[in-house]
PDB file of C-alpha atoms and ligand atoms in Angstrom:
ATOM      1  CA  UNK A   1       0.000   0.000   0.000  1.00 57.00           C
ATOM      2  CA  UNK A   2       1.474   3.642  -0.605  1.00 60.00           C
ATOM      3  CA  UNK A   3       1.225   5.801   1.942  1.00 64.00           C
ATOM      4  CA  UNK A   4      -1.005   8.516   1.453  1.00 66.00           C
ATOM      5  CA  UNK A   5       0.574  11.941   2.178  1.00 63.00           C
ATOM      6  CA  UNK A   6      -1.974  15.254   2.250  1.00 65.00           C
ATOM      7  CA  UNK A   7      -0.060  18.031   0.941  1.00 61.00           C
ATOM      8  CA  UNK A   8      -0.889  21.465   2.199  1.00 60.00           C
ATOM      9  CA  UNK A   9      -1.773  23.449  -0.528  1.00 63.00           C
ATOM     10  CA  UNK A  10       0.768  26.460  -0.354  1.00 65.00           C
ATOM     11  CA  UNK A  11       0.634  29.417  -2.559  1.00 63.00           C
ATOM     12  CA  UNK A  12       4.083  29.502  -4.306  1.00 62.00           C
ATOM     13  CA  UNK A  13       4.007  33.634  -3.785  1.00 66.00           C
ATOM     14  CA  UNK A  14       3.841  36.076  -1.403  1.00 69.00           C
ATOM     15  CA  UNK A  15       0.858  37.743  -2.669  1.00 70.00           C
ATOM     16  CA  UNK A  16      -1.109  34.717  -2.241  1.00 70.00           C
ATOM     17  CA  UNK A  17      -2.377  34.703  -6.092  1.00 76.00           C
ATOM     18  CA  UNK A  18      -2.676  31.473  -7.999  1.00 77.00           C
ATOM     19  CA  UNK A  19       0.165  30.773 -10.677  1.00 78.00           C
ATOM     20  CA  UNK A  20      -1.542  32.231 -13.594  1.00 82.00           C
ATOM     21  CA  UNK A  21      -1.620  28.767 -15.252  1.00 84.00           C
ATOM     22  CA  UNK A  22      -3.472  27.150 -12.427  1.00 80.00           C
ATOM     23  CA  UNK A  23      -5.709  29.820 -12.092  1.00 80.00           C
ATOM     24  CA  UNK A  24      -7.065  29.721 -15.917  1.00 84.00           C
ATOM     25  CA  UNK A  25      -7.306  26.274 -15.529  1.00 81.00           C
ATOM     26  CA  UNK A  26      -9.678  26.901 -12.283  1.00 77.00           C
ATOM     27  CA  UNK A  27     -11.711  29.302 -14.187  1.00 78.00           C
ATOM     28  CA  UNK A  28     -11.990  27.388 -16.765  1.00 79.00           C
ATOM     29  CA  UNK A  29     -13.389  24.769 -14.935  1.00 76.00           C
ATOM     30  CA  UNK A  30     -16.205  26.943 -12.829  1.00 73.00           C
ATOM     31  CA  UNK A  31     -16.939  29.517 -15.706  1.00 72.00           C
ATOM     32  CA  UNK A  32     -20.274  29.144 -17.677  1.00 64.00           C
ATOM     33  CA  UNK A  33     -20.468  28.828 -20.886  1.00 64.00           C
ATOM     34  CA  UNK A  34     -21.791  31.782 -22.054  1.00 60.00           C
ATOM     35  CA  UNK A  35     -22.641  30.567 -25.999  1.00 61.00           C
ATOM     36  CA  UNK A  36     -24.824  27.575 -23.729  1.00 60.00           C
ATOM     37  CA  UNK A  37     -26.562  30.446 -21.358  1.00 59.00           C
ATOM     38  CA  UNK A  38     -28.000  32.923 -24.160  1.00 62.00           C
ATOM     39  CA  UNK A  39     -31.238  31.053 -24.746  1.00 69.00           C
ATOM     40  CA  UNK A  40     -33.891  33.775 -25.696  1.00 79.00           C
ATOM     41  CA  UNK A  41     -36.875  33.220 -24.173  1.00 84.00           C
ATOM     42  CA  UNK A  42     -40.082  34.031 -26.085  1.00 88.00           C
ATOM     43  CA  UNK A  43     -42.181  36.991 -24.649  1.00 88.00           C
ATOM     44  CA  UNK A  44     -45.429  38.509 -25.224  1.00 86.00           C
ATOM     45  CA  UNK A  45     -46.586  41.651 -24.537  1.00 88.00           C
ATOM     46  CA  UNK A  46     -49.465  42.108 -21.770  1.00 86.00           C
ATOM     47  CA  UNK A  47     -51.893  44.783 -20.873  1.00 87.00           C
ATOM     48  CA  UNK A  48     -51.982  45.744 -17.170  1.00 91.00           C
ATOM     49  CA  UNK A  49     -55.791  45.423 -15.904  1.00 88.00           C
ATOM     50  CA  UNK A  50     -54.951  47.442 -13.602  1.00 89.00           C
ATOM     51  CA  UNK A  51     -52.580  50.180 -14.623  1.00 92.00           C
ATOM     52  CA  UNK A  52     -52.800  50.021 -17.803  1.00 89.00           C
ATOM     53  CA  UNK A  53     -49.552  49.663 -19.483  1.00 93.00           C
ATOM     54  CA  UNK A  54     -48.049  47.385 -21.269  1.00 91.00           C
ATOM     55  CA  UNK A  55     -45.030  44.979 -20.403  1.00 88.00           C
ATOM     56  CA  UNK A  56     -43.360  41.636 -21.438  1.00 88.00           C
ATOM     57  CA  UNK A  57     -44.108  38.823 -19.855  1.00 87.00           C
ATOM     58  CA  UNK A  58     -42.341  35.190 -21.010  1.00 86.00           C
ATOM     59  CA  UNK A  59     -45.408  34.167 -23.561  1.00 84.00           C
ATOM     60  CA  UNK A  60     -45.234  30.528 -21.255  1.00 85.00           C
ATOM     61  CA  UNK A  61     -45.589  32.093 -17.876  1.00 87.00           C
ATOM     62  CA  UNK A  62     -48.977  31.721 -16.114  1.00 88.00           C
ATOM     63  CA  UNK A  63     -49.072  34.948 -13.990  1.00 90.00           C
ATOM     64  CA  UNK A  64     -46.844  37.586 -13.662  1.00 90.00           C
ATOM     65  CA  UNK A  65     -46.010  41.164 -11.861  1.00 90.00           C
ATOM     66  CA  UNK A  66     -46.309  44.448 -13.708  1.00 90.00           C
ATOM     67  CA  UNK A  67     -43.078  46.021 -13.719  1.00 90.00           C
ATOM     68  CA  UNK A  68     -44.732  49.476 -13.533  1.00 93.00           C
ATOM     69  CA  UNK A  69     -47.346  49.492 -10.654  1.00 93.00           C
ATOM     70  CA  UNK A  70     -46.067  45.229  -9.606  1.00 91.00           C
ATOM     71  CA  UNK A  71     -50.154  44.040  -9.752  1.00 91.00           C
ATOM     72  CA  UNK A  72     -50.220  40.415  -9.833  1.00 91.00           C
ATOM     73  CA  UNK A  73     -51.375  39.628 -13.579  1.00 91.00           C
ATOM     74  CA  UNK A  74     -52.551  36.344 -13.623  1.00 92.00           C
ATOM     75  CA  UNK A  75     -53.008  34.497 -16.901  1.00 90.00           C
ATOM     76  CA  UNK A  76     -54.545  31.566 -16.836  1.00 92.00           C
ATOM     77  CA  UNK A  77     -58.156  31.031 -18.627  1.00 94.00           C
ATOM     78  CA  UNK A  78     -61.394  30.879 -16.360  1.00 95.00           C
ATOM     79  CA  UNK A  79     -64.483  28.436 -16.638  1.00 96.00           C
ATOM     80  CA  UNK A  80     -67.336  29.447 -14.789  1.00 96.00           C
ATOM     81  CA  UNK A  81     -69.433  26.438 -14.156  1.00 95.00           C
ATOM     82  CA  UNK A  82     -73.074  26.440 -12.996  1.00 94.00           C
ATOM     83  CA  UNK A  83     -73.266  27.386  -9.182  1.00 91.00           C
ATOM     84  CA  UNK A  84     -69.094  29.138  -9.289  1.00 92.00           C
ATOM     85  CA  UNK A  85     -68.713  30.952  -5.878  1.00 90.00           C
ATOM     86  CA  UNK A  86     -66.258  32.944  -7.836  1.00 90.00           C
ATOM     87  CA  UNK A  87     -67.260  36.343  -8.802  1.00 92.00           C
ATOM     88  CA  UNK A  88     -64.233  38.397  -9.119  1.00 95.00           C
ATOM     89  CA  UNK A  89     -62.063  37.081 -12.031  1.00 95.00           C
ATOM     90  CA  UNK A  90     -59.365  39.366 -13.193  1.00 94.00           C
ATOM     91  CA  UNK A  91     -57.194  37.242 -15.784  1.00 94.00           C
ATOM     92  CA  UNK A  92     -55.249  38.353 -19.053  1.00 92.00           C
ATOM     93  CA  UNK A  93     -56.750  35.295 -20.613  1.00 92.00           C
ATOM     94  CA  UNK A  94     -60.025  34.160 -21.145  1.00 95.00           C
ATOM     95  CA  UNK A  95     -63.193  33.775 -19.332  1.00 97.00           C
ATOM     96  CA  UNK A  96     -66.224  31.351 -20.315  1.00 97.00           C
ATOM     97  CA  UNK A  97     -69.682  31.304 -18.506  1.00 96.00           C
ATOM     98  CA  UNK A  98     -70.397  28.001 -19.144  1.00 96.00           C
ATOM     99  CA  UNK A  99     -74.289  26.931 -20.260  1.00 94.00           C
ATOM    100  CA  UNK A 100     -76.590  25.889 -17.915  1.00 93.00           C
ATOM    101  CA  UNK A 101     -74.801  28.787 -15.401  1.00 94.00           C
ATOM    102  CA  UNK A 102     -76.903  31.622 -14.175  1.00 95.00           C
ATOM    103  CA  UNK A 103     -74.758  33.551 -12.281  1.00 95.00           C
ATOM    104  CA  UNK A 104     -74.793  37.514 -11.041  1.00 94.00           C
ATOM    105  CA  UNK A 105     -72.619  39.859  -9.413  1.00 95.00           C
ATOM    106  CA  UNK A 106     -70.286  39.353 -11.449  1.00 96.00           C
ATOM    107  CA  UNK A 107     -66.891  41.602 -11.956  1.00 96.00           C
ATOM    108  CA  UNK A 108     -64.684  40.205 -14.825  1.00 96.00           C
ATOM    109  CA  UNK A 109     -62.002  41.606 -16.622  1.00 95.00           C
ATOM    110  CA  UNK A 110     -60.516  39.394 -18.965  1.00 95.00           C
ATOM    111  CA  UNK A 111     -58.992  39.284 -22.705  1.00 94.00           C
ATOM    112  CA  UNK A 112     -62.369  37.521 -24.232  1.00 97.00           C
ATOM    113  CA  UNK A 113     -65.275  36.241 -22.559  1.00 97.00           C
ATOM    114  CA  UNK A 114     -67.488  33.845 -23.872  1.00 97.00           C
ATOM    115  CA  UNK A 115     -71.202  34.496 -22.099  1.00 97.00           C
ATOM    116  CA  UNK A 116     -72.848  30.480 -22.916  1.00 97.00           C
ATOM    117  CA  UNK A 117     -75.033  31.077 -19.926  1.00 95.00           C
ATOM    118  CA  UNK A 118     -76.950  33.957 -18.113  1.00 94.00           C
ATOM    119  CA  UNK A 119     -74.263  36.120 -16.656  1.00 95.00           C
ATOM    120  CA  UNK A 120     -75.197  39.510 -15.249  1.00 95.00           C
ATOM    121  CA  UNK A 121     -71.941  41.657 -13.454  1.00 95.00           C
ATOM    122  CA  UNK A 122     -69.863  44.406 -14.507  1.00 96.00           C
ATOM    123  CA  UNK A 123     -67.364  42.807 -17.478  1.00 97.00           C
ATOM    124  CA  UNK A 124     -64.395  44.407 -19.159  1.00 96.00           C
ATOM    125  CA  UNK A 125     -62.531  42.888 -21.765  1.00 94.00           C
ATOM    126  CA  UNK A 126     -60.063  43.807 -24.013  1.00 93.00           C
ATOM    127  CA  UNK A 127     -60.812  41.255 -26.836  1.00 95.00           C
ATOM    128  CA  UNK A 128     -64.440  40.293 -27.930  1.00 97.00           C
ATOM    129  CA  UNK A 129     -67.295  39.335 -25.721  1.00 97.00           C
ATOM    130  CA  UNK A 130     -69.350  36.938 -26.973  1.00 97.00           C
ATOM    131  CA  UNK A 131     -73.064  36.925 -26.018  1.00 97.00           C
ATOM    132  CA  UNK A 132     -74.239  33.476 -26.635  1.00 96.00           C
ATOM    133  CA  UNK A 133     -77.160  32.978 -24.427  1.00 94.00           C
ATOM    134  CA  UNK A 134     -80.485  35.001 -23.554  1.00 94.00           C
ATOM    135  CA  UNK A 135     -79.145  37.484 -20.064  1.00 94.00           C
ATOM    136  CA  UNK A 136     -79.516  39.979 -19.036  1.00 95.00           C
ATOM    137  CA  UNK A 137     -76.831  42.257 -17.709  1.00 96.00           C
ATOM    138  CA  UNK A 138     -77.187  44.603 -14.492  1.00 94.00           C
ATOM    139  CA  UNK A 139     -73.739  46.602 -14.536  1.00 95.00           C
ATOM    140  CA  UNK A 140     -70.785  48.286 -16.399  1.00 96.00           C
ATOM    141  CA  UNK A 141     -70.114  46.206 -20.255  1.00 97.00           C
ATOM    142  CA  UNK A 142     -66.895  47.017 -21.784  1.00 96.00           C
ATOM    143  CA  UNK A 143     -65.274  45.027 -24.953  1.00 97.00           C
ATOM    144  CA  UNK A 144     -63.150  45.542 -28.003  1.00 95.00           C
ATOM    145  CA  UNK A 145     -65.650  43.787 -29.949  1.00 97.00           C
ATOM    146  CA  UNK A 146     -69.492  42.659 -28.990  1.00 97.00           C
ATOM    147  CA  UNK A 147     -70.835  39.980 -30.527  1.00 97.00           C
ATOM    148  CA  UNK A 148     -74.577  38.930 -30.109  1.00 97.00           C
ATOM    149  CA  UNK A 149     -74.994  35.611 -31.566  1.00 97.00           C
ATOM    150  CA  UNK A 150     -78.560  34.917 -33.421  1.00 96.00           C
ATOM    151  CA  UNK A 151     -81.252  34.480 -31.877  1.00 94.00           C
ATOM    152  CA  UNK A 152     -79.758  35.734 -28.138  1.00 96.00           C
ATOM    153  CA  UNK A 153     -81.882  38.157 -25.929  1.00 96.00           C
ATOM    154  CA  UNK A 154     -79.722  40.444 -24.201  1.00 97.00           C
ATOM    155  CA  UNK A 155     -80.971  43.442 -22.106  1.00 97.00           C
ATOM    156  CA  UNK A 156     -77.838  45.723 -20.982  1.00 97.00           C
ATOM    157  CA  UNK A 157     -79.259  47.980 -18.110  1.00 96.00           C
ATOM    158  CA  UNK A 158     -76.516  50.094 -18.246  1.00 96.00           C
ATOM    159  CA  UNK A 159     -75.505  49.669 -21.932  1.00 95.00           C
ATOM    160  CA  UNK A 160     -71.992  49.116 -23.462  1.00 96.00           C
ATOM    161  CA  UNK A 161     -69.313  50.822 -24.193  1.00 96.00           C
ATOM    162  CA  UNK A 162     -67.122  49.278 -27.122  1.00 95.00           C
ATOM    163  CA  UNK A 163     -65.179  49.530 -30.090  1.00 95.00           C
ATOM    164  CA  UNK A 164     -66.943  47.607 -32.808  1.00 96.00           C
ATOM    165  CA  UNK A 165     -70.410  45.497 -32.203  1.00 97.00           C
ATOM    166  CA  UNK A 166     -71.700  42.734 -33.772  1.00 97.00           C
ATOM    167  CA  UNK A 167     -75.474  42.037 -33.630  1.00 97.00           C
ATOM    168  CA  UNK A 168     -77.243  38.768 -35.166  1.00 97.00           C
ATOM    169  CA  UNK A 169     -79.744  38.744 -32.261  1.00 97.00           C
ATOM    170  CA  UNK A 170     -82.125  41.039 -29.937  1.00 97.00           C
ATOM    171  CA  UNK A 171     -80.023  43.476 -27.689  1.00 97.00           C
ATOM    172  CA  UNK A 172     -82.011  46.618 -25.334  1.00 97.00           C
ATOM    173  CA  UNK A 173     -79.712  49.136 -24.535  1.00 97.00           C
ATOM    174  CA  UNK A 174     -77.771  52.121 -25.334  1.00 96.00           C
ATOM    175  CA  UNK A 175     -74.576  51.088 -27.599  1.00 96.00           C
ATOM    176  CA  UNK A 176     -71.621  53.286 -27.086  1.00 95.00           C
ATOM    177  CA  UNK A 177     -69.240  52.053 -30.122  1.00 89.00           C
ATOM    178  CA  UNK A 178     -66.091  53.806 -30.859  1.00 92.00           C
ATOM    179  CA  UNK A 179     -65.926  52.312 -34.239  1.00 94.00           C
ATOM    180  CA  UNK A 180     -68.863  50.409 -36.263  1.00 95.00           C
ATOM    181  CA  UNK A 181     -71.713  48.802 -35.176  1.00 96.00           C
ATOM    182  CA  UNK A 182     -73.572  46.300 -37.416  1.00 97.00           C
ATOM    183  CA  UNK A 183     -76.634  44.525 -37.199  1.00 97.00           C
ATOM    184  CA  UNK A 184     -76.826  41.513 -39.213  1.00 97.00           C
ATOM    185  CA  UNK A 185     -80.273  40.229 -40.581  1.00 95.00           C
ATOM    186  CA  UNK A 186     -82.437  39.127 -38.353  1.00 95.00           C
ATOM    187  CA  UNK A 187     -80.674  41.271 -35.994  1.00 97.00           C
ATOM    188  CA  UNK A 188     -82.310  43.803 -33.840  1.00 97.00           C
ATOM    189  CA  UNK A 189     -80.586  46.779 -31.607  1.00 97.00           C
ATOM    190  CA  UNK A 190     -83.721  48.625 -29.298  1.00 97.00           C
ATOM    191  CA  UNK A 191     -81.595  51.851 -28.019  1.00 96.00           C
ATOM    192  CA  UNK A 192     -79.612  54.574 -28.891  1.00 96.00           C
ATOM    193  CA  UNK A 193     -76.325  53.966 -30.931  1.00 96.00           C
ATOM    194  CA  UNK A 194     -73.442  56.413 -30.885  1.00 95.00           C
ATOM    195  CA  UNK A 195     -71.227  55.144 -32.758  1.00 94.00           C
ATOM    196  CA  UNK A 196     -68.609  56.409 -36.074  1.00 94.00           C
ATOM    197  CA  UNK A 197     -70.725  54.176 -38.103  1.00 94.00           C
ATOM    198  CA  UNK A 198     -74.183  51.905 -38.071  1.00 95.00           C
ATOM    199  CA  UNK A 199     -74.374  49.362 -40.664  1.00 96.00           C
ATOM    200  CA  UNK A 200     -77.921  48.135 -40.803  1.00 96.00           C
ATOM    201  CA  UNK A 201     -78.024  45.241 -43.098  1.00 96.00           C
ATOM    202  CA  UNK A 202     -81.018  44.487 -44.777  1.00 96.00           C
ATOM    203  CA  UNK A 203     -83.599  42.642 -42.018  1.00 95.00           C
ATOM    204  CA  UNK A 204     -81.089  44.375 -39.572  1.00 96.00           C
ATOM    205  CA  UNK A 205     -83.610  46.300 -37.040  1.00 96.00           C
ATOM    206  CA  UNK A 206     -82.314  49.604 -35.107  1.00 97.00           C
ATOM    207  CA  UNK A 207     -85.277  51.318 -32.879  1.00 96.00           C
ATOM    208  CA  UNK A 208     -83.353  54.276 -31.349  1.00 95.00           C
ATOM    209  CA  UNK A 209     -81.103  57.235 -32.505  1.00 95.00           C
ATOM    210  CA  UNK A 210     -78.264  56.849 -34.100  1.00 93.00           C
ATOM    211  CA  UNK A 211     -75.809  59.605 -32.702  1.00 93.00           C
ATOM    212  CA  UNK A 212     -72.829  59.929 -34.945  1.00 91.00           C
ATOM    213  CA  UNK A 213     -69.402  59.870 -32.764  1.00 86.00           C
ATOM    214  CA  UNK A 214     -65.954  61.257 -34.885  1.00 84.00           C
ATOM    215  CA  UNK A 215     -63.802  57.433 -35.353  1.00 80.00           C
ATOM    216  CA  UNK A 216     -61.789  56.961 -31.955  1.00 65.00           C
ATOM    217  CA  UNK A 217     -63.833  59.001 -29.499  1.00 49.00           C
ATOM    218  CA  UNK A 218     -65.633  57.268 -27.187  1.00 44.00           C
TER     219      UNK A 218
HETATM  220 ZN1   ZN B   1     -49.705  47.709 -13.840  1.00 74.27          ZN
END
């Protein structure tokens, strides 16, 4: 058996520095390699609901903090099944009343929100909100986009306030639109309209005023 001998390590100078060989070597051995570490991760930008502004967020992540006013953004997309206890959803993705749900008190703010059952609340989303079932809605609407499928009856106490609207089917209320608002055949809007510009198609119905708005005021 050789005998096994630790050897103090001792700094061959008075300064206490490596040799400069050894110490490349070292670094070489602990360093990262920075060509392996550059991976770019893939981003999208995001909307603050609560702010406002915009950031980038990694386009995988599921919730996030806005770097201007640090909300929590969360960004997963919300079902709302018949008899949810939930009725605060804030989300950057999407939100779904599912059918069969009559639920009120409501206060969403999503990206798009699918209404398949009766859903009353206050609801603002940045994408298109999809009315797909007979409701009728007590508080605040805001969308990008409203679409009223055929054959839905939607009262909106309060109205809506959106960029373009959609109508195939029966909606009361007063229609705030920033852009155009079209009713389809069959289609039937029962309120005032301000709007840039009403397209009534032919066996479109408007009873109401139309109230022309200049494109991009609200
Ligand atoms: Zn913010």
């Amino acid at each position: 058996m050789p005998e096994y001998k630790t050897e103090p390590f001792i700094v061959p100078s008075i300064s206490g520095l490596l040799p400069e060989g050894e110490r490349n070597r070292r670094v070489a051995l602990t360093a990262f390699d920075a060509r392996e570490r550059k991976v770019q991760v893939p981003t999208r930008e995001v909307l603050c609901y609560e702010c406002g502004r915009r950031s980038h967020v990694p386009s995988a992540a599921l919730s996030a903090n806005c770097i201007h006013c640090h909300a929590h953004l969360n960004m997963t997309d919300v079902e709302l099944r018949p008899g949810s206890r939930r009725l605060t959803v804030r989300t950057l993705g999407d939100v779904t009343v599912l059918p069969d749900a009559v639920l009120s008190h409501l206060s969403i703010v999503c990206r798009n929100l699918n209404l398949e059952g009766k859903a009353s609340g206050s609801f603002r989303c940045t994408g298109t909100l999809t009315i797909a079932n007979g409701t009728r809605i007590e508080g605040s609407v805001q969308a990008g986009n409203l679409v009223v499928n055929r054959g839905v009856n939607a009262i909106l106490t309060q109205g809506a306030s959106l960029k373009n609207a959609s109508i195939a089917g029966r909606v009361a209320g007063r229609v705030v639109g920033k852009g155009r608002v079209r009713i389809e055949r069959g289609g039937e809007l029962c309120g005032d309209c301000f709007a840039a510009e009403l397209q009534v198609e032919p066996g479109g119905t408007h009873l109401g005023r139309w109230i022309r708005q200049e494109p991009g005021n609200s």
